[in-house]
Amino acid sequence: INKNNIIIYNDGENIKEELINKIFDSYVKGNKGGHGLGLSIVKKNVELLGYKVYAENKKIGVEFIIEK
């Protein structure tokens, strides 16, 4: 956490490249996803506060970044 962003790291499996830009859309889910609503709710709330959220695959795991 710093002045301009929050980074949340998940050491699970990477998100498929074809889903990485869609994972925050409603009803889109990864391999072990439930209903595909959780990250879309996160995105809507983050955007209401004037921020943006996105995910980046790392060598091991995924980072979720919230920034202005």
Short mmCIF file of C-alpha atoms in Angstrom, two decimals:
data_model
loop_
_atom_site.label_atom_id
_atom_site.label_comp_id
_atom_site.label_asym_id
_atom_site.label_seq_id
_atom_site.Cartn_x
_atom_site.Cartn_y
_atom_site.Cartn_z
CA ILE A 1 0.00 0.00 0.00
CA ASN A 2 1.26 3.45 -0.85
CA LYS A 3 -0.19 6.87 -1.70
CA ASN A 4 -1.23 5.94 -5.24
CA ASN A 5 -2.07 2.23 -5.24
CA ILE A 6 -2.82 -0.99 -3.42
CA ILE A 7 -1.34 -4.27 -4.64
CA ILE A 8 -2.84 -7.56 -3.50
CA TYR A 9 -0.84 -10.68 -4.30
CA ASN A 10 -2.34 -14.15 -4.70
CA ASP A 11 0.11 -17.04 -4.91
CA GLY A 12 -2.38 -19.33 -6.68
CA GLU A 13 -2.36 -20.27 -10.34
CA ASN A 14 -2.12 -17.66 -13.09
CA ILE A 15 -5.20 -16.36 -14.88
CA LYS A 16 -5.42 -17.57 -18.47
CA GLU A 17 -4.17 -14.89 -20.85
CA GLU A 18 -7.45 -14.90 -22.79
CA LEU A 19 -9.28 -14.02 -19.53
CA ILE A 20 -6.87 -11.55 -17.91
CA ASN A 21 -8.62 -8.50 -19.46
CA LYS A 22 -12.13 -9.94 -18.97
CA ILE A 23 -11.88 -11.30 -15.42
CA PHE A 24 -13.61 -8.20 -13.96
CA ASP A 25 -16.64 -8.57 -16.26
CA SER A 26 -19.84 -10.06 -14.83
CA TYR A 27 -20.21 -13.83 -15.15
CA VAL A 28 -16.62 -14.36 -16.31
CA LYS A 29 -14.79 -16.83 -14.11
CA GLY A 30 -11.53 -18.72 -14.04
CA ASN A 31 -10.96 -22.44 -13.51
CA LYS A 32 -12.11 -22.49 -9.90
CA GLY A 33 -14.51 -19.54 -10.02
CA GLY A 34 -17.95 -19.56 -8.51
CA HIS A 35 -20.57 -17.42 -10.20
CA GLY A 36 -18.29 -14.84 -11.84
CA LEU A 37 -19.68 -11.91 -9.86
CA GLY A 38 -17.09 -11.21 -7.15
CA LEU A 39 -14.48 -9.35 -9.19
CA SER A 40 -17.14 -7.45 -11.16
CA ILE A 41 -18.51 -6.15 -7.83
CA VAL A 42 -14.99 -5.15 -6.79
CA LYS A 43 -14.50 -3.30 -10.10
CA LYS A 44 -17.78 -1.37 -9.78
CA ASN A 45 -17.01 -0.27 -6.23
CA VAL A 46 -13.42 0.70 -7.04
CA GLU A 47 -14.59 2.74 -10.05
CA LEU A 48 -17.24 4.52 -7.93
CA LEU A 49 -14.35 5.80 -5.81
CA GLY A 50 -12.47 7.06 -8.88
CA TYR A 51 -9.90 4.27 -9.10
CA LYS A 52 -9.22 1.47 -11.57
CA VAL A 53 -8.42 -2.17 -10.92
CA TYR A 54 -6.61 -4.73 -13.02
CA ALA A 55 -4.76 -8.02 -12.70
CA GLU A 56 -1.25 -9.00 -13.77
CA ASN A 57 0.10 -12.53 -13.93
CA LYS A 58 3.47 -12.99 -12.23
CA LYS A 59 5.94 -15.84 -12.57
CA ILE A 60 4.11 -17.44 -9.64
CA GLY A 61 0.68 -16.05 -8.81
CA VAL A 62 -1.30 -12.95 -9.70
CA GLU A 63 -1.23 -9.33 -8.55
CA PHE A 64 -4.43 -7.32 -8.32
CA ILE A 65 -3.66 -3.60 -8.55
CA ILE A 66 -5.97 -0.76 -7.51
CA GLU A 67 -4.72 2.69 -8.56
CA LYS A 68 -5.79 6.23 -9.36
#
